[in-house]
PDB file of C-alpha atoms in Angstrom:
ATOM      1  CA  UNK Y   1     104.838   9.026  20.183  1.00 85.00           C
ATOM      2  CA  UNK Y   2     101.280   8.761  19.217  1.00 89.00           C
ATOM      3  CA  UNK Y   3     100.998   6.530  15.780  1.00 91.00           C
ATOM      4  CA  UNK Y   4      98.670   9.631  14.464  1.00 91.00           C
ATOM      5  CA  UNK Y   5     101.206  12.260  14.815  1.00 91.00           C
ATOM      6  CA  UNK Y   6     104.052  10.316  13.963  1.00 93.00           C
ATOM      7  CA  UNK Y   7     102.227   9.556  10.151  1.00 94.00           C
ATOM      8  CA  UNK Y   8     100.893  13.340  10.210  1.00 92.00           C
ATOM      9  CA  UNK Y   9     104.279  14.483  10.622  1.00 90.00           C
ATOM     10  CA  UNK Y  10     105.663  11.835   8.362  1.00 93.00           C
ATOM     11  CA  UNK Y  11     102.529  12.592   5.548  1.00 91.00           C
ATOM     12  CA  UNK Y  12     103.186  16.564   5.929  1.00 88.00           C
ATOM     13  CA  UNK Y  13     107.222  15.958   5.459  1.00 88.00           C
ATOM     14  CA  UNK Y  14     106.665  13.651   2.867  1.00 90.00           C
ATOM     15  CA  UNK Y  15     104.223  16.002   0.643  1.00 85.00           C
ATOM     16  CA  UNK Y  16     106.664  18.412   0.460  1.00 82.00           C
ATOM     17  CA  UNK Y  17     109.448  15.969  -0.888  1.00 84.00           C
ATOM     18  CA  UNK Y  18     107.418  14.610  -3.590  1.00 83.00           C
ATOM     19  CA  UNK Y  19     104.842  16.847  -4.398  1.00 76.00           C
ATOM     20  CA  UNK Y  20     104.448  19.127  -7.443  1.00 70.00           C
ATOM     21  CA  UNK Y  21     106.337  22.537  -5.466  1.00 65.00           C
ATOM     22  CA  UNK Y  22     109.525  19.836  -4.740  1.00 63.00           C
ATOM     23  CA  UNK Y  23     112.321  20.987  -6.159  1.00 63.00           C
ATOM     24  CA  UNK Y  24     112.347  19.874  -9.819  1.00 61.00           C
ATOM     25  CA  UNK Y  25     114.929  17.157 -10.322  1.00 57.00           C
ATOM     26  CA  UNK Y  26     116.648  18.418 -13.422  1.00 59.00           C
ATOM     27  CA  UNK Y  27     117.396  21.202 -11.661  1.00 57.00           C
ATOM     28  CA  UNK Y  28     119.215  19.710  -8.819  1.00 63.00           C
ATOM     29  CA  UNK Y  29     120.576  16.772 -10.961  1.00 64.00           C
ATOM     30  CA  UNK Y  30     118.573  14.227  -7.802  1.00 67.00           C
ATOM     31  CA  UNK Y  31     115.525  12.466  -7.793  1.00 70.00           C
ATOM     32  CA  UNK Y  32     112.549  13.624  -6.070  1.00 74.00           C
ATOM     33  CA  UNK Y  33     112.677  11.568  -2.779  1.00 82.00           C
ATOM     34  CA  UNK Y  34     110.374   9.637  -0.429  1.00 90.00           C
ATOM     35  CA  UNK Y  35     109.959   9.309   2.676  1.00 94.00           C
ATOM     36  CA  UNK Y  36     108.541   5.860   2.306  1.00 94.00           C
ATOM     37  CA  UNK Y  37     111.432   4.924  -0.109  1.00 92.00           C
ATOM     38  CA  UNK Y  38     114.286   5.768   1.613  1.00 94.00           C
ATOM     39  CA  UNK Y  39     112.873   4.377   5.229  1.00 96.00           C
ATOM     40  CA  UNK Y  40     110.681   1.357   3.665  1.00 96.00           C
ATOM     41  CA  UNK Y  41     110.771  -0.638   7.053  1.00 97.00           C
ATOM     42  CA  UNK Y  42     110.120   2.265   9.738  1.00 97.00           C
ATOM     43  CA  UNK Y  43     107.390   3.765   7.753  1.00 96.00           C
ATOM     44  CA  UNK Y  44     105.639   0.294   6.771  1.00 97.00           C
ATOM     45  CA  UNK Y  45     105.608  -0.272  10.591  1.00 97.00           C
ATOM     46  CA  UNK Y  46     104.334   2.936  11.322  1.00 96.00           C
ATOM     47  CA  UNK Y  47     101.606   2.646   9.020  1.00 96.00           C
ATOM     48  CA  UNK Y  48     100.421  -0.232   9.518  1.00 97.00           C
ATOM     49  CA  UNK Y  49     100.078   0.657  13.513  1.00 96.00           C
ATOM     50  CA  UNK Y  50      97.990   3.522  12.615  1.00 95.00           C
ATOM     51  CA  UNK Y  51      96.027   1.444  10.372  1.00 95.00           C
ATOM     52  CA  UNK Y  52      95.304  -0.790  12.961  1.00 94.00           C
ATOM     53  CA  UNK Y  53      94.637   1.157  15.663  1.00 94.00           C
ATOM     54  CA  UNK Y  54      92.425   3.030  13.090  1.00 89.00           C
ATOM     55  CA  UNK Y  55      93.856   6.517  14.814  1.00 89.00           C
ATOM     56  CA  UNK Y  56      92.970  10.649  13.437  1.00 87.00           C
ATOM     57  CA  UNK Y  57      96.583  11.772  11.492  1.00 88.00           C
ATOM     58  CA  UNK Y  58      97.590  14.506  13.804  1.00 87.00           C
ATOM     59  CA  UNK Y  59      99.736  17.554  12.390  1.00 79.00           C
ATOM     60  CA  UNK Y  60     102.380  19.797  13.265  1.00 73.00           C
ATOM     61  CA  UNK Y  61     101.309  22.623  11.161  1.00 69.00           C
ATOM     62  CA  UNK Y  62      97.274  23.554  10.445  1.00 70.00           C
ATOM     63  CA  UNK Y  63      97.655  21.613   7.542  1.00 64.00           C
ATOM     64  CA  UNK Y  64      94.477  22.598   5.472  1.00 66.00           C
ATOM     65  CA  UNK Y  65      94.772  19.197   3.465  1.00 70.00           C
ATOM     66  CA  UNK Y  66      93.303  16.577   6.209  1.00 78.00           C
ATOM     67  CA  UNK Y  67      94.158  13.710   4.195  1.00 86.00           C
ATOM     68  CA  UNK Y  68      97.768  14.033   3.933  1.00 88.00           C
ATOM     69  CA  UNK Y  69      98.682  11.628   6.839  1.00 91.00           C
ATOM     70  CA  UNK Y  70      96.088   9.158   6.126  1.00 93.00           C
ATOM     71  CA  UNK Y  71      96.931   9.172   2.373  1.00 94.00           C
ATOM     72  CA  UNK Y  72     100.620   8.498   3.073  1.00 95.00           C
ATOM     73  CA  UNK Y  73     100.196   5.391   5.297  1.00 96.00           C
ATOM     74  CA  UNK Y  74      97.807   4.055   3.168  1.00 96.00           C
ATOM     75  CA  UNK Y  75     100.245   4.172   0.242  1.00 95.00           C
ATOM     76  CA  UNK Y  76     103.278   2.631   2.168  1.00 97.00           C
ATOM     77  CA  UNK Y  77     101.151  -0.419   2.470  1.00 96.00           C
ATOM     78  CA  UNK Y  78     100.318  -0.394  -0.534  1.00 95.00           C
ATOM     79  CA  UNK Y  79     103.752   0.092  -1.963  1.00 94.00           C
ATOM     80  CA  UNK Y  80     106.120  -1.945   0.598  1.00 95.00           C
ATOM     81  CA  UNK Y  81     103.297  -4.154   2.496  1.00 95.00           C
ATOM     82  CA  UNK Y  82     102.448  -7.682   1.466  1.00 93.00           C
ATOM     83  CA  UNK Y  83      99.239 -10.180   1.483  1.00 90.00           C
ATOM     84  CA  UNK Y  84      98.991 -10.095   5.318  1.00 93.00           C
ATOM     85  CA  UNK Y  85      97.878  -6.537   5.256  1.00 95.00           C
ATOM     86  CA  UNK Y  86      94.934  -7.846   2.541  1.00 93.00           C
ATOM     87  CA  UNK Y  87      92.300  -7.919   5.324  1.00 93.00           C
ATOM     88  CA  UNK Y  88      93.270  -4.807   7.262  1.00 94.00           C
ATOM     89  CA  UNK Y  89      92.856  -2.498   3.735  1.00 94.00           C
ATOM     90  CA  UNK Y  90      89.633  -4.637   2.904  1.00 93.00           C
ATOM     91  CA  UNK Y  91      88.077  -3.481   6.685  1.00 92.00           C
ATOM     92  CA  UNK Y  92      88.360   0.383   5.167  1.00 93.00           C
ATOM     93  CA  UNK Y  93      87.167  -0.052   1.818  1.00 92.00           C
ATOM     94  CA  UNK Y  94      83.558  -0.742   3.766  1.00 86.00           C
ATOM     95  CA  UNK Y  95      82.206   2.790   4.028  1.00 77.00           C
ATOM     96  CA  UNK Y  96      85.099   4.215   5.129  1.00 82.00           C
ATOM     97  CA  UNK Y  97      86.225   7.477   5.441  1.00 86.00           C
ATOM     98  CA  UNK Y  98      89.284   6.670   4.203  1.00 89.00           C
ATOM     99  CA  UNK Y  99      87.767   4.148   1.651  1.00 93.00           C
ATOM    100  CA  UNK Y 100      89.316   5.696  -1.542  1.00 93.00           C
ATOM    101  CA  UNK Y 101      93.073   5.465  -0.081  1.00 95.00           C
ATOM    102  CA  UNK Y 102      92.389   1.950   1.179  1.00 94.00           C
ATOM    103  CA  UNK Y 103      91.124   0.911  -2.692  1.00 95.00           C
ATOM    104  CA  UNK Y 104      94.501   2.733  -4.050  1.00 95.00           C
ATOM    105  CA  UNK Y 105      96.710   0.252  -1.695  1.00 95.00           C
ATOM    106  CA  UNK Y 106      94.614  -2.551  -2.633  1.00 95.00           C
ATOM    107  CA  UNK Y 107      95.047  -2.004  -6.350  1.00 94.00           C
ATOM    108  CA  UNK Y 108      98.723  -1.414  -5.679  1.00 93.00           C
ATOM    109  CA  UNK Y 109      98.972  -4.390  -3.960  1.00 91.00           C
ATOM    110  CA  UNK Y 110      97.521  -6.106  -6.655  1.00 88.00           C
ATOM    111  CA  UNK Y 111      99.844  -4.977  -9.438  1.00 88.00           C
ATOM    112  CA  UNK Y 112     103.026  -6.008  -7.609  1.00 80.00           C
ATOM    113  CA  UNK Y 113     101.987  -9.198  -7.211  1.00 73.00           C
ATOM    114  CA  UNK Y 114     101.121  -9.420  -3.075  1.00 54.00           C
ATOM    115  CA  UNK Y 115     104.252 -11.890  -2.708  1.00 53.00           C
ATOM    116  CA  UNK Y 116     105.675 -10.194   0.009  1.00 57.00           C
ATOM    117  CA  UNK Y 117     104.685 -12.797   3.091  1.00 52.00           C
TER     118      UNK Y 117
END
């Protein structure tokens, strides 16, 4: 499958797991869950492919939030990648569409440390 639809997919799946209409967890008695958390490896590699490849997010549904793929991969590298994604997430904070999600993984990066190799 395309790298675009697969994070689309993964970003429109993923929004409705964590985001504010997700079932509240006191209510269930279980943690709000990502995609990105439960599948760390699969996901990292997915996002990083679309990163590199630079590809469009592609969507099942007429999402009417764009940004929902993009956003995700962007925060999987920031959350499970490691200093050899530094350069790729530098290349999109130059005028990039996607500049503001590539400044977020940066900064995430950052905080934990970048130890990863």
């Amino acid at each position: 499958m395309p790298p675009g639809l697969v994070v689309g997919c993964l970003g429109e799946a993923n929004g409705f797991l964590v985001g504010p209409w997700a079932l509240n967890e006191s209510a269930q008695g279980y943690p709000r869950a990502s995609l990105a958390d439960l599948y760390p490896d699969d996901c990292l590699r997915i996002a990083r492919r679309f990163l590199q490849l630079d590809a469009e997010a592609q969507y099942f549904h007429n999402v009417p939030w764009m940004n929902e793929g993009p956003e995700f991969a962007f925060d999987v590298v920031g959350r499970h990648g490691d200093r050899s994604d530094i350069d790729m997430l530098r290349r999109f904070t130059r005028a990039h569409r996607h500049a503001k999600f590539a400044l977020a993984a940066l900064r995430t990066l950052d905080s934990l440390g970048a130890t990863r190799a």
